[in-house]
mmCIF file of C-alpha atoms in Angstrom:
data_model
loop_
_atom_site.group_PDB
_atom_site.id
_atom_site.type_symbol
_atom_site.label_atom_id
_atom_site.label_comp_id
_atom_site.label_asym_id
_atom_site.label_seq_id
_atom_site.Cartn_x
_atom_site.Cartn_y
_atom_site.Cartn_z
ATOM 1 C CA MET A 1 0.000 0.000 0.000
ATOM 2 C CA CYS A 2 1.386 3.450 -0.920
ATOM 3 C CA LYS A 3 2.060 6.116 1.706
ATOM 4 C CA ARG A 4 -0.950 8.161 0.636
ATOM 5 C CA GLY A 5 -3.196 5.125 0.904
ATOM 6 C CA LYS A 6 -1.918 4.447 4.433
ATOM 7 C CA ASN A 7 -2.551 8.039 5.435
ATOM 8 C CA LEU A 8 -6.087 7.869 4.093
ATOM 9 C CA LEU A 9 -6.689 4.583 5.903
ATOM 10 C CA ILE A 10 -5.522 6.208 9.148
ATOM 11 C CA THR A 11 -7.879 9.104 8.448
ATOM 12 C CA THR A 12 -10.744 6.671 7.847
ATOM 13 C CA LEU A 13 -10.080 4.865 11.110
ATOM 14 C CA ALA A 14 -9.812 8.186 12.949
ATOM 15 C CA CYS A 15 -13.184 9.260 11.534
ATOM 16 C CA LEU A 16 -14.614 5.894 12.567
ATOM 17 C CA GLY A 17 -13.278 6.373 16.074
ATOM 18 C CA LEU A 18 -14.753 9.851 16.217
ATOM 19 C CA GLY A 19 -18.139 8.540 15.093
ATOM 20 C CA LEU A 20 -18.103 5.814 17.716
ATOM 21 C CA SER A 21 -17.111 8.330 20.386
ATOM 22 C CA VAL A 22 -19.990 10.598 19.434
ATOM 23 C CA PHE A 23 -22.324 7.603 19.458
ATOM 24 C CA ASN A 24 -21.167 6.616 22.936
ATOM 25 C CA ALA A 25 -21.900 10.160 24.046
ATOM 26 C CA GLY A 26 -25.245 10.066 22.297
ATOM 27 C CA ALA A 27 -27.226 9.821 25.523
ATOM 28 C CA SER A 28 -26.200 13.347 26.481
ATOM 29 C CA ASN A 29 -28.699 16.114 25.916
ATOM 30 C CA TRP A 30 -26.394 18.219 23.735
ATOM 31 C CA TYR A 31 -25.906 15.441 21.230
ATOM 32 C CA ARG A 32 -29.619 14.653 21.049
ATOM 33 C CA ARG A 33 -30.424 18.336 20.513
ATOM 34 C CA PHE A 34 -27.782 18.573 17.800
ATOM 35 C CA ASP A 35 -28.923 15.406 16.052
ATOM 36 C CA ASN A 36 -32.583 16.419 16.196
ATOM 37 C CA THR A 37 -31.688 19.780 14.673
ATOM 38 C CA ILE A 38 -29.913 18.052 11.788
ATOM 39 C CA LYS A 39 -32.950 15.826 11.233
ATOM 40 C CA ARG A 40 -35.293 18.816 11.138
ATOM 41 C CA ILE A 41 -33.049 20.506 8.575
ATOM 42 C CA LEU A 42 -32.944 17.363 6.414
ATOM 43 C CA LEU A 43 -36.746 17.047 6.450
ATOM 44 C CA ASP A 44 -37.417 20.735 5.829
ATOM 45 C CA GLY A 45 -39.639 21.035 2.755
ATOM 46 C CA VAL A 46 -40.014 17.245 2.422
ATOM 47 C CA ASP A 47 -43.378 15.513 2.105
ATOM 48 C CA THR A 48 -43.017 13.063 4.999
ATOM 49 C CA SER A 49 -45.795 10.855 3.663
ATOM 50 C CA TYR A 50 -43.354 9.999 0.831
ATOM 51 C CA VAL A 51 -39.921 10.414 2.406
ATOM 52 C CA GLY A 52 -38.625 9.852 5.948
ATOM 53 C CA LEU A 53 -35.385 9.323 7.848
ATOM 54 C CA PRO A 54 -33.981 6.014 9.083
ATOM 55 C CA ALA A 55 -33.954 5.248 12.787
ATOM 56 C CA THR A 56 -30.157 5.681 12.968
ATOM 57 C CA SER A 57 -27.819 8.602 12.309
ATOM 58 C CA TRP A 58 -24.361 7.014 11.833
ATOM 59 C CA GLU A 59 -23.217 4.217 9.540
ATOM 60 C CA ILE A 60 -20.206 2.184 8.493
ATOM 61 C CA PRO A 61 -20.437 1.219 4.799
ATOM 62 C CA SER A 62 -18.360 -1.639 3.394
ATOM 63 C CA ALA A 63 -18.316 -2.097 -0.369
ATOM 64 C CA PHE A 64 -17.094 -4.424 -3.086
ATOM 65 C CA THR A 65 -16.707 -2.714 -6.448
ATOM 66 C CA MET A 66 -15.972 -3.949 -9.962
ATOM 67 C CA TYR A 67 -15.439 -1.521 -12.825
ATOM 68 C CA GLY A 68 -13.979 -1.124 -16.278
ATOM 69 C CA GLU A 69 -12.869 1.841 -18.360
ATOM 70 C CA SER A 70 -12.082 2.336 -22.064
ATOM 71 C CA LEU A 71 -10.406 5.571 -23.130
ATOM 72 C CA ARG A 72 -9.202 6.862 -26.491
ATOM 73 C CA LEU A 73 -7.789 10.306 -27.282
ATOM 74 C CA ALA A 74 -6.117 11.392 -30.515
ATOM 75 C CA SER A 75 -3.984 14.533 -30.130
ATOM 76 C CA SER A 76 -3.245 17.215 -32.699
ATOM 77 C CA ASP A 77 0.364 16.008 -32.991
ATOM 78 C CA GLY A 78 -0.831 12.640 -34.274
ATOM 79 C CA SER A 79 -0.271 10.661 -31.070
ATOM 80 C CA VAL A 80 -3.048 8.431 -29.749
ATOM 81 C CA LEU A 81 -3.703 7.503 -26.141
ATOM 82 C CA SER A 82 -5.664 4.260 -25.936
ATOM 83 C CA MET A 83 -6.449 2.305 -22.774
ATOM 84 C CA ASP A 84 -8.715 -0.559 -21.764
ATOM 85 C CA SER A 85 -8.544 -1.330 -18.046
ATOM 86 C CA GLY A 86 -10.243 -4.712 -18.223
ATOM 87 C CA ILE A 87 -12.123 -5.713 -15.063
ATOM 88 C CA VAL A 88 -10.799 -4.051 -11.904
ATOM 89 C CA SER A 89 -12.005 -4.898 -8.393
ATOM 90 C CA GLU A 90 -11.766 -2.929 -5.161
ATOM 91 C CA VAL A 91 -12.977 -3.134 -1.568
ATOM 92 C CA GLY A 92 -13.879 -0.088 0.488
ATOM 93 C CA ILE A 93 -14.766 0.955 4.010
ATOM 94 C CA GLY A 94 -15.910 4.291 5.360
ATOM 95 C CA ILE A 95 -17.923 6.313 7.841
ATOM 96 C CA GLY A 96 -21.062 8.378 7.311
ATOM 97 C CA TYR A 97 -23.403 10.711 9.180
ATOM 98 C CA HIS A 98 -26.793 11.669 7.691
ATOM 99 C CA GLY A 99 -25.559 11.674 4.097
ATOM 100 C CA LEU A 100 -22.080 13.073 4.725
ATOM 101 C CA ASP A 101 -19.913 10.161 3.659
ATOM 102 C CA TYR A 102 -16.209 9.244 3.331
ATOM 103 C CA VAL A 103 -15.064 5.930 1.822
ATOM 104 C CA GLN A 104 -11.520 4.687 1.166
ATOM 105 C CA TYR A 105 -11.031 1.975 -1.488
ATOM 106 C CA PHE A 106 -8.232 -0.574 -1.937
ATOM 107 C CA SER A 107 -7.494 -2.551 -5.081
ATOM 108 C CA THR A 108 -7.861 -6.341 -5.049
ATOM 109 C CA SER A 109 -6.763 -6.821 -8.693
ATOM 110 C CA LYS A 110 -3.353 -8.377 -9.332
ATOM 111 C CA ASN A 111 -2.239 -6.082 -12.137
ATOM 112 C CA VAL A 112 -3.778 -2.816 -10.926
ATOM 113 C CA PHE A 113 -2.499 -0.694 -8.053
ATOM 114 C CA SER A 114 -4.930 1.988 -6.978
ATOM 115 C CA ASP A 115 -5.304 4.824 -4.493
ATOM 116 C CA HIS A 116 -8.960 5.841 -4.484
ATOM 117 C CA PHE A 117 -11.272 7.665 -2.103
ATOM 118 C CA GLU A 118 -14.670 9.344 -2.261
ATOM 119 C CA PHE A 119 -16.226 12.134 -0.229
ATOM 120 C CA ASN A 120 -19.955 12.737 -0.729
ATOM 121 C CA PHE A 121 -22.954 14.615 0.550
ATOM 122 C CA TYR A 122 -26.400 13.263 -0.388
ATOM 123 C CA ASP A 123 -29.613 15.244 0.105
ATOM 124 C CA ASN A 124 -33.079 14.831 -1.381
ATOM 125 C CA SER A 125 -32.881 17.931 -3.553
ATOM 126 C CA TRP A 126 -29.144 18.179 -4.253
ATOM 127 C CA GLY A 127 -25.782 16.639 -3.538
ATOM 128 C CA PHE A 128 -22.125 16.571 -4.507
ATOM 129 C CA GLN A 129 -19.296 14.085 -4.825
ATOM 130 C CA ILE A 130 -15.502 14.353 -4.845
ATOM 131 C CA ILE A 131 -13.540 11.381 -6.192
ATOM 132 C CA THR A 132 -9.780 11.066 -6.552
ATOM 133 C CA SER A 133 -7.988 8.024 -7.922
ATOM 134 C CA ASP A 134 -4.512 7.045 -9.104
ATOM 135 C CA ASN A 135 -4.553 3.697 -10.919
ATOM 136 C CA LYS A 136 -1.457 1.982 -12.265
ATOM 137 C CA TYR A 137 -2.167 -0.643 -14.963
ATOM 138 C CA THR A 138 1.053 -2.627 -14.962
ATOM 139 C CA THR A 139 0.173 -4.790 -17.974
ATOM 140 C CA GLN A 140 -0.122 -1.627 -20.097
ATOM 141 C CA ASP A 141 2.662 0.340 -18.367
ATOM 142 C CA LEU A 142 0.131 3.132 -17.928
ATOM 143 C CA GLY A 143 -1.004 5.198 -14.976
ATOM 144 C CA ILE A 144 -4.154 7.320 -14.837
ATOM 145 C CA LYS A 145 -4.862 9.984 -12.220
ATOM 146 C CA GLU A 146 -8.430 11.277 -12.071
ATOM 147 C CA VAL A 147 -10.120 13.977 -10.027
ATOM 148 C CA THR A 148 -13.886 14.310 -10.381
ATOM 149 C CA PHE A 149 -16.236 16.898 -8.883
ATOM 150 C CA GLY A 150 -19.860 15.970 -9.495
ATOM 151 C CA GLY A 151 -23.323 16.833 -8.326
ATOM 152 C CA TYR A 152 -27.045 16.491 -8.925
ATOM 153 C CA ILE A 153 -30.267 18.438 -8.497
ATOM 154 C CA ALA A 154 -33.595 16.637 -8.062
ATOM 155 C CA LEU A 155 -36.451 18.935 -9.056
ATOM 156 C CA ASN A 156 -38.994 16.907 -7.070
ATOM 157 C CA GLY A 157 -36.915 16.511 -3.923
ATOM 158 C CA ARG A 158 -40.082 17.016 -1.911
ATOM 159 C CA GLN A 159 -41.386 13.516 -2.748
ATOM 160 C CA TYR A 160 -38.457 11.745 -4.448
ATOM 161 C CA SER A 161 -35.272 10.758 -2.627
ATOM 162 C CA TYR A 162 -32.369 10.377 -5.045
ATOM 163 C CA PRO A 163 -30.002 8.751 -2.501
ATOM 164 C CA ALA A 164 -32.557 6.555 -0.691
ATOM 165 C CA VAL A 165 -31.961 3.507 -2.867
ATOM 166 C CA TYR A 166 -28.174 3.420 -2.873
ATOM 167 C CA TYR A 167 -26.996 5.449 0.125
ATOM 168 C CA GLY A 168 -29.902 5.044 2.526
ATOM 169 C CA ASN A 169 -29.797 8.286 4.491
ATOM 170 C CA TYR A 170 -33.468 8.710 3.561
ATOM 171 C CA ILE A 171 -36.353 6.234 3.381
ATOM 172 C CA GLN A 172 -38.572 6.330 0.270
ATOM 173 C CA LYS A 173 -41.876 5.313 1.861
ATOM 174 C CA LYS A 174 -43.954 5.498 -1.332
ATOM 175 C CA SER A 175 -42.962 5.269 -4.994
ATOM 176 C CA ALA A 176 -42.065 8.558 -6.687
ATOM 177 C CA GLY A 177 -39.936 10.038 -9.455
ATOM 178 C CA SER A 178 -38.258 13.301 -10.386
ATOM 179 C CA PRO A 179 -36.544 15.132 -13.254
ATOM 180 C CA LEU A 180 -32.801 15.234 -12.546
ATOM 181 C CA ILE A 181 -29.918 17.495 -13.503
ATOM 182 C CA TYR A 182 -26.378 16.096 -13.302
ATOM 183 C CA PHE A 183 -23.121 17.957 -13.668
ATOM 184 C CA TRP A 184 -19.508 16.926 -13.259
ATOM 185 C CA TYR A 185 -15.989 18.180 -13.888
ATOM 186 C CA GLU A 186 -13.337 15.601 -14.676
ATOM 187 C CA HIS A 187 -9.555 16.055 -14.883
ATOM 188 C CA THR A 188 -7.656 13.023 -16.182
ATOM 189 C CA LYS A 189 -3.876 12.818 -16.283
ATOM 190 C CA SER A 190 -2.222 9.808 -17.965
ATOM 191 C CA TYR A 191 1.434 8.874 -17.668
ATOM 192 C CA ALA A 192 3.825 6.048 -18.516
ATOM 193 C CA ILE A 193 4.788 4.030 -15.440
ATOM 194 C CA ASP A 194 8.225 3.188 -16.865
ATOM 195 C CA PRO A 195 8.862 5.547 -19.817
ATOM 196 C CA ALA A 196 11.610 4.858 -22.338
ATOM 197 C CA PRO A 197 14.429 7.461 -22.313
ATOM 198 C CA ASP A 198 13.411 8.891 -25.696
ATOM 199 C CA LEU A 199 9.675 9.106 -24.916
ATOM 200 C CA SER A 200 7.662 11.645 -22.980
ATOM 201 C CA GLU A 201 6.681 10.489 -19.503
ATOM 202 C CA GLU A 202 3.220 12.088 -19.626
ATOM 203 C CA TYR A 203 0.372 12.090 -22.126
ATOM 204 C CA PRO A 204 -1.968 15.048 -22.745
ATOM 205 C CA ASN A 205 -4.290 15.944 -19.868
ATOM 206 C CA ILE A 206 -8.035 15.559 -20.422
ATOM 207 C CA ILE A 207 -10.349 18.154 -18.900
ATOM 208 C CA ASN A 208 -14.089 17.900 -19.421
ATOM 209 C CA LEU A 209 -17.236 19.462 -18.012
ATOM 210 C CA ALA A 210 -20.574 17.704 -18.487
ATOM 211 C CA VAL A 211 -24.158 18.821 -17.888
ATOM 212 C CA CYS A 212 -26.972 16.277 -18.326
ATOM 213 C CA GLY A 213 -30.704 16.167 -17.803
ATOM 214 C CA GLY A 214 -32.804 13.081 -17.165
ATOM 215 C CA TYR A 215 -35.281 11.324 -14.910
ATOM 216 C CA GLY A 216 -35.188 8.933 -11.956
ATOM 217 C CA TYR A 217 -37.854 6.792 -10.319
ATOM 218 C CA ASN A 218 -37.956 4.836 -7.037
ATOM 219 C CA TRP A 219 -40.263 1.850 -6.601
ATOM 220 C CA ALA A 220 -40.944 1.380 -2.884
ATOM 221 C CA PHE A 221 -42.108 -1.871 -1.299
ATOM 222 C CA ASN A 222 -43.006 -2.705 2.314
ATOM 223 C CA LYS A 223 -42.960 0.991 3.369
ATOM 224 C CA GLY A 224 -39.552 1.540 1.829
ATOM 225 C CA LYS A 225 -37.703 -1.393 3.354
ATOM 226 C CA THR A 226 -37.120 -2.640 -0.193
ATOM 227 C CA LEU A 227 -36.411 -0.204 -3.029
ATOM 228 C CA LEU A 228 -35.706 -0.391 -6.746
ATOM 229 C CA ASN A 229 -34.464 2.525 -8.830
ATOM 230 C CA ALA A 230 -33.825 3.368 -12.473
ATOM 231 C CA SER A 231 -32.411 6.669 -13.729
ATOM 232 C CA ALA A 232 -30.930 7.914 -16.984
ATOM 233 C CA SER A 233 -29.737 11.216 -18.424
ATOM 234 C CA VAL A 234 -28.159 12.716 -21.529
ATOM 235 C CA GLY A 235 -26.355 16.020 -22.114
ATOM 236 C CA ILE A 236 -23.261 17.726 -23.446
ATOM 237 C CA ILE A 237 -19.542 17.840 -22.645
ATOM 238 C CA ALA A 238 -17.002 20.619 -23.189
ATOM 239 C CA PRO A 239 -14.365 21.521 -24.377
ATOM 240 C CA TYR A 240 -14.269 18.126 -26.122
ATOM 241 C CA TRP A 241 -17.624 19.117 -27.552
ATOM 242 C CA GLY A 242 -19.963 16.172 -27.786
ATOM 243 C CA VAL A 243 -22.488 14.122 -25.847
ATOM 244 C CA ALA A 244 -22.524 12.432 -22.441
ATOM 245 C CA THR A 245 -24.911 9.843 -21.008
ATOM 246 C CA GLN A 246 -25.407 8.302 -17.600
ATOM 247 C CA ALA A 247 -27.583 5.349 -16.541
ATOM 248 C CA ARG A 248 -28.088 3.626 -13.187
ATOM 249 C CA LEU A 249 -30.024 0.622 -11.878
ATOM 250 C CA SER A 250 -30.092 0.145 -8.103
ATOM 251 C CA ALA A 251 -31.719 -1.955 -5.399
ATOM 252 C CA MET A 252 -31.691 -1.792 -1.602
ATOM 253 C CA HIS A 253 -33.109 -3.880 1.216
ATOM 254 C CA TRP A 254 -33.210 -3.039 4.932
ATOM 255 C CA PHE A 255 -32.936 -6.222 7.015
ATOM 256 C CA ASN A 256 -33.593 -4.181 10.171
ATOM 257 C CA ASP A 257 -32.802 -0.725 11.545
ATOM 258 C CA ASN A 258 -29.092 -1.561 11.775
ATOM 259 C CA LEU A 259 -28.291 -3.444 8.597
ATOM 260 C CA ARG A 260 -28.957 -2.875 4.906
ATOM 261 C CA LEU A 261 -27.724 -4.314 1.605
ATOM 262 C CA SER A 262 -27.558 -2.359 -1.647
ATOM 263 C CA PHE A 263 -26.461 -2.954 -5.235
ATOM 264 C CA SER A 264 -25.926 -0.530 -8.120
ATOM 265 C CA ALA A 265 -24.923 -0.900 -11.768
ATOM 266 C CA ILE A 266 -23.806 2.338 -13.426
ATOM 267 C CA ASN A 267 -22.611 3.351 -16.889
ATOM 268 C CA TYR A 268 -21.035 6.632 -18.011
ATOM 269 C CA PHE A 269 -20.336 7.382 -21.651
ATOM 270 C CA SER A 270 -19.008 10.462 -23.402
ATOM 271 C CA THR A 271 -17.604 11.213 -26.823
ATOM 272 C CA GLY A 272 -16.610 14.434 -28.532
ATOM 273 C CA GLN A 273 -13.991 16.294 -30.491
ATOM 274 C CA ARG A 274 -11.930 19.452 -29.974
ATOM 275 C CA GLN A 275 -10.607 21.640 -32.829
ATOM 276 C CA LEU A 276 -11.658 18.965 -35.353
ATOM 277 C CA VAL A 277 -8.395 17.111 -34.777
ATOM 278 C CA GLU A 278 -8.710 15.591 -31.298
ATOM 279 C CA PRO A 279 -11.478 12.952 -31.133
ATOM 280 C CA TYR A 280 -12.262 11.729 -27.624
ATOM 281 C CA PHE A 281 -14.059 8.594 -26.384
ATOM 282 C CA LEU A 282 -14.693 7.380 -22.842
ATOM 283 C CA ASP A 283 -16.834 4.463 -21.635
ATOM 284 C CA GLU A 284 -16.979 3.540 -17.932
ATOM 285 C CA TRP A 285 -19.084 0.956 -16.121
ATOM 286 C CA MET A 286 -19.248 0.074 -12.438
ATOM 287 C CA THR A 287 -21.054 -2.326 -10.106
ATOM 288 C CA VAL A 288 -21.147 -1.703 -6.352
ATOM 289 C CA LEU A 289 -22.315 -4.163 -3.686
ATOM 290 C CA SER A 290 -22.522 -2.575 -0.216
ATOM 291 C CA LEU A 291 -23.313 -3.912 3.230
ATOM 292 C CA THR A 292 -23.840 -1.130 5.740
ATOM 293 C CA TYR A 293 -24.003 -1.253 9.514
ATOM 294 C CA CYS A 294 -26.081 1.579 10.996
ATOM 295 C CA PHE A 295 -26.016 2.824 14.580
ATOM 296 C CA GLY A 296 -26.794 5.834 16.758
ATOM 297 C CA LYS A 297 -30.556 5.813 17.340
#
């Protein structure tokens, strides 16, 4: 494990310790007042006949992820960057409080070394996500660093909970849907792991901004203990001007107040061209299986 990965693991464990400490102090009046205030803020403007909060406030998510990525970029100087990651697997663990979530991932693939973490905030009406990763694909002698800032706006956040089916900080009591707006900024930096003396160590950076519009729907069963979700969107990217799409299928089941299981399958696709000489193509897919322990009633 690289030094940065160790530091992030220490940070994760420290956050976990802090969460447990707060939970142990949860019987005190100040903590209950604070937590109740947060709950009132989260439910402000929400139709509680459709959306509610779980019985717990804190959670420890553990995840198993499989993903793949295909990338192709032709530069104006005639060089072509082409990469196919194959199937990559990771495991992750984190800590969360009412939709504020930190997860550190570790690679379990033999030929891929990764340093990957996510920081998220999920609300009914809006949310954001910060993802950083540094993956080294040893079979292709290629490394890819990515930083992504993303977010969403749900126009019917009053009755539809975007994160209920895959994060679980809300409960979708009755089925509902909403128009969605997605946006993300992505900075990708590729480099040769072991460059030859006469070759450049780094490839051109890729910077893209995407804005997409679409729709999502939650099917709720047994008062929200079991949920299914489908969402899709399409939009534009710049400055590699072209199109971007996003699709997600998700399912979640609450076994009880303290344990839930969720699964998501996601696909991102974008293609475009800059200055008529730099065609760009990116296709990413991901599956996430999460088992989450919830505490702090």
